[in-house]
């Protein structure tokens, strides 16, 4: 679909009203505190005041308060706290924080960044001095003192929904409220049985929804990953392990490969240190870190190479760092604060059912008033007519509506769960059908978030590695080869396996390699090509190694050979390695490396770099001889195998796709090009972070480029909110902590099962298998579910309108009350509901994913639809009246003719379900091979027969009827179906 060009507001760090006036005590009020350990307040002054919100996020969390979210849109403050702490104490802390904010506003913190201390811009000595610490670390006593002052190094928990919240959520809809009102009306007018039945319907609806949603929450909880509980720090001059919670600002961290960074810290020493920051910044490649580099104060988070951040992974080397921020003041803590400040979005179905409920209230009141007035005009008693009016009010509200929607959505959740797609809440099933644009994080979402060797260029050939195959390229044409027969390829891979710190675990397969992502990829490429790496390393044992550093961008290892000579292997930055070489290796022969060959290699390196690949040059020499160039290895984070196919499916379905990543512009543009999203853009055309930050509030937008690179979590959130303000229904797909605020802000948030706990806890949909193809399945299911619910609701409304019409015509014509309250309930809860559920379980209509998404603002039943439904209801009413009048001619007015009229209405309503079926290919059934509607009609018909023929039920639902009467009723139903206006066809 063509994306609207819309303006992107720059993230406003200075926005909000002045905070120079003292808060009125009455300005802060408690809204809700029913759940222990949780309270919601409203502060009028918070509305539009993002700075005040961030002040509260920074000031409040501590030992008693676990998590705070402040929403400047609604003015609400949500606080999670220790349940043992009295609520009034929490309120006092909040008021104290508000009073302090008027005296001396603290530096801006939170969503954008904490600018109070630009640690990356300070020399190490200054950092240590400001934190009052040394490289020998804090003393044990000082560590305890700082722990008391700063609080534990703990992130606020991302709370899933509690059982109470899930249960209460089942009652928060207008249709359910209408049912409750109907029960109260029935009870007030003596209809105890009616009230009990309606209450039972409400309870059944709640149970179905609760079971489905609580199962989803349990699955999400089971996916939660455990985190390390201890970290190595230097205290009293020596290294020791301490609990993660006890780390404080000023502690000196020892960083080792394979460990997670426990707190934000400024590096003070590095030895080949590299950090994987993909889940925090979106950068796909490990970042090489250096302690000596000084950076500008406004340097983006992804470019702070002298800093390490909590939750990131040490992928190689070692280092020491001084802690500068812990717990909620860390970058991850700030992102979690953003999550709490964003309100979850309601789905279109929730809005539409509420709108439909309001319309039904109007219809109900109008019908009640009309019947009551007509009855009084015709001289009927007030009390009897009041009871008739109440019965009609019950009839006007389709009692089966909440159960229909809940059952259909619950079955949709169960169907998707079996396919590896977890839906967190019932309405999200249908919400998938309205998605107009999907924003994808790149690293770990569109890509696998692991390095793989993609190209190898030797002096003799150009090779591509695609899965288990190696292709020798001639231009754009590749020929599969046996890598063992390519001497120059084998030679280069052997050097990559030797000059490599990755380790083979027992077994020696590529799945059992541990090391940095780059070196693991090199070793896996060698294993995939058939090299026996363990035997190679045994034959050529390592004698020494020199690791790469900031000023020496290559690694060198020396290995003993069987001849007694020494092999020197070098790998690293291609420019640096090439500069060291005087020779080139071709078929194991050394040839002089002339200027033309150097220019060719430099051009190839530049081309690979522009394609967003990480390139390493490889060379070797014997003893201390001059180095010979062996070739280049290019690696990349590969795109998921199904990603391009999925993008095509989305575009066919009229859904726009956008990449929003913290990675570099060149990488983002290359991925967009591979997936067919580029629209001809270059790396320079991919909108970078600074482009977003400097867009004027009302200036032209850059959305049409489809690619946003180098964005922070706050800017991702800004993009999502801008798209939503432009009127688009937005989905966000991500897996990292940096994606979590955007997942919460999007209309539908979609996380990968293998992603972070934060992403899963904030998402509406979780792809448990991490396969993007599942998202196509989910959207198709959502579209089918909405179509079926809409068709089933239309059927319910048509049948309910027929009951209202029958009552109006009968009272107006002097026939009297044709239906008792029990009969009305029977029609609404037994006769109508089962066929409606059968309609709701119809298989998808043809061409669901070849049409654009529906308009989320379109009502579930439009004014034009009401015209169609009125005509359908009139046909059902007319045939039922005809059946009743035929029985009156045969039996005279009385209970028996009333029973025949009741039976005629049942038959007409049941058979009228058939025109409402979806258009579908001949013979297509539901995914489990069943066709539910015929079974539903048979079950409802059987129940109707029981109500008309079994003595116990017959007394409740009508008098006895014979075979001729049954024939009249069936004839009425057949006539209704034959005269049907095709309401279902018009509603498709």
Short mmCIF file of N, CA and C in Angstrom, two decimals, residues 216 219-220 412-424 750-754 764-779:
data_model
loop_
_atom_site.label_atom_id
_atom_site.label_comp_id
_atom_site.label_asym_id
_atom_site.label_seq_id
_atom_site.Cartn_x
_atom_site.Cartn_y
_atom_site.Cartn_z
N UNK A 216 -2.56 -18.10 28.06
CA UNK A 216 -1.52 -17.32 27.36
C UNK A 216 -0.54 -16.71 28.34
N UNK A 219 1.90 -19.29 29.60
CA UNK A 219 2.90 -19.62 28.60
C UNK A 219 3.99 -18.56 28.55
N UNK A 220 3.60 -17.28 28.62
CA UNK A 220 4.58 -16.20 28.60
C UNK A 220 5.49 -16.28 29.83
N UNK A 412 -10.19 -19.02 18.13
CA UNK A 412 -9.13 -18.50 17.28
C UNK A 412 -7.79 -18.52 17.99
N UNK A 413 -7.77 -18.14 19.27
CA UNK A 413 -6.54 -18.21 20.06
C UNK A 413 -6.02 -19.64 20.13
N UNK A 414 -6.92 -20.58 20.38
CA UNK A 414 -6.51 -21.98 20.50
C UNK A 414 -5.97 -22.51 19.18
N UNK A 415 -6.61 -22.13 18.07
CA UNK A 415 -6.14 -22.57 16.75
C UNK A 415 -4.75 -22.02 16.46
N UNK A 416 -4.53 -20.74 16.76
CA UNK A 416 -3.21 -20.15 16.51
C UNK A 416 -2.16 -20.70 17.45
N UNK A 417 -2.55 -21.01 18.69
CA UNK A 417 -1.58 -21.58 19.64
C UNK A 417 -1.03 -22.91 19.12
N UNK A 418 -1.89 -23.71 18.51
CA UNK A 418 -1.43 -24.98 17.94
C UNK A 418 -0.46 -24.77 16.78
N UNK A 419 -0.46 -23.58 16.21
CA UNK A 419 0.45 -23.26 15.11
C UNK A 419 1.68 -22.49 15.59
N UNK A 420 1.87 -22.40 16.90
CA UNK A 420 3.03 -21.71 17.44
C UNK A 420 2.88 -20.21 17.54
N UNK A 421 1.63 -19.72 17.57
CA UNK A 421 1.36 -18.28 17.66
C UNK A 421 0.54 -18.04 18.92
N UNK A 422 1.11 -17.28 19.84
CA UNK A 422 0.45 -17.06 21.13
C UNK A 422 -0.20 -15.68 21.13
N UNK A 423 -1.51 -15.66 21.35
CA UNK A 423 -2.27 -14.40 21.44
C UNK A 423 -2.56 -14.13 22.90
N UNK A 424 -2.20 -12.94 23.34
CA UNK A 424 -2.27 -12.66 24.77
C UNK A 424 -3.69 -12.35 25.25
N UNK A 750 3.98 -7.31 18.36
CA UNK A 750 4.29 -8.71 18.02
C UNK A 750 5.74 -8.98 18.37
N UNK A 751 5.98 -9.95 19.26
CA UNK A 751 7.33 -10.30 19.69
C UNK A 751 7.67 -11.71 19.24
N UNK A 752 8.97 -11.97 19.17
CA UNK A 752 9.45 -13.32 18.86
C UNK A 752 9.65 -14.09 20.16
N UNK A 753 9.34 -15.38 20.12
CA UNK A 753 9.45 -16.20 21.32
C UNK A 753 10.86 -16.26 21.87
N UNK A 754 11.87 -16.15 20.98
CA UNK A 754 13.26 -16.20 21.43
C UNK A 754 13.81 -14.85 21.82
N UNK A 764 1.30 -8.13 22.25
CA UNK A 764 -0.04 -8.73 22.17
C UNK A 764 0.02 -10.12 21.54
N UNK A 765 0.99 -10.32 20.66
CA UNK A 765 1.13 -11.57 19.91
C UNK A 765 2.58 -12.02 20.03
N UNK A 766 2.79 -13.32 20.24
CA UNK A 766 4.15 -13.86 20.34
C UNK A 766 4.29 -15.02 19.35
N UNK A 767 5.29 -14.92 18.47
CA UNK A 767 5.57 -15.98 17.51
C UNK A 767 6.54 -16.95 18.18
N UNK A 768 6.00 -18.02 18.74
CA UNK A 768 6.81 -18.93 19.56
C UNK A 768 7.93 -19.58 18.77
N UNK A 769 7.70 -19.82 17.47
CA UNK A 769 8.72 -20.50 16.64
C UNK A 769 9.67 -19.52 15.99
N UNK A 770 9.49 -18.21 16.20
CA UNK A 770 10.31 -17.16 15.60
C UNK A 770 10.19 -17.11 14.08
N UNK A 771 9.21 -17.78 13.50
CA UNK A 771 9.04 -17.78 12.04
C UNK A 771 8.07 -16.67 11.64
N UNK A 772 8.52 -15.79 10.74
CA UNK A 772 7.68 -14.67 10.30
C UNK A 772 6.46 -15.15 9.53
N UNK A 773 6.55 -16.34 8.93
CA UNK A 773 5.40 -16.89 8.21
C UNK A 773 4.19 -17.00 9.14
N UNK A 774 4.46 -17.18 10.43
CA UNK A 774 3.37 -17.27 11.39
C UNK A 774 2.57 -15.98 11.47
N UNK A 775 3.21 -14.84 11.16
CA UNK A 775 2.51 -13.57 11.20
C UNK A 775 1.48 -13.48 10.06
N UNK A 776 1.84 -14.03 8.89
CA UNK A 776 0.87 -14.08 7.79
C UNK A 776 -0.33 -14.92 8.19
N UNK A 777 -0.04 -16.08 8.81
CA UNK A 777 -1.12 -16.95 9.28
C UNK A 777 -2.01 -16.23 10.29
N UNK A 778 -1.38 -15.49 11.21
CA UNK A 778 -2.15 -14.79 12.24
C UNK A 778 -3.04 -13.72 11.63
N UNK A 779 -2.51 -12.96 10.67
CA UNK A 779 -3.31 -11.89 10.05
C UNK A 779 -4.45 -12.49 9.24
#
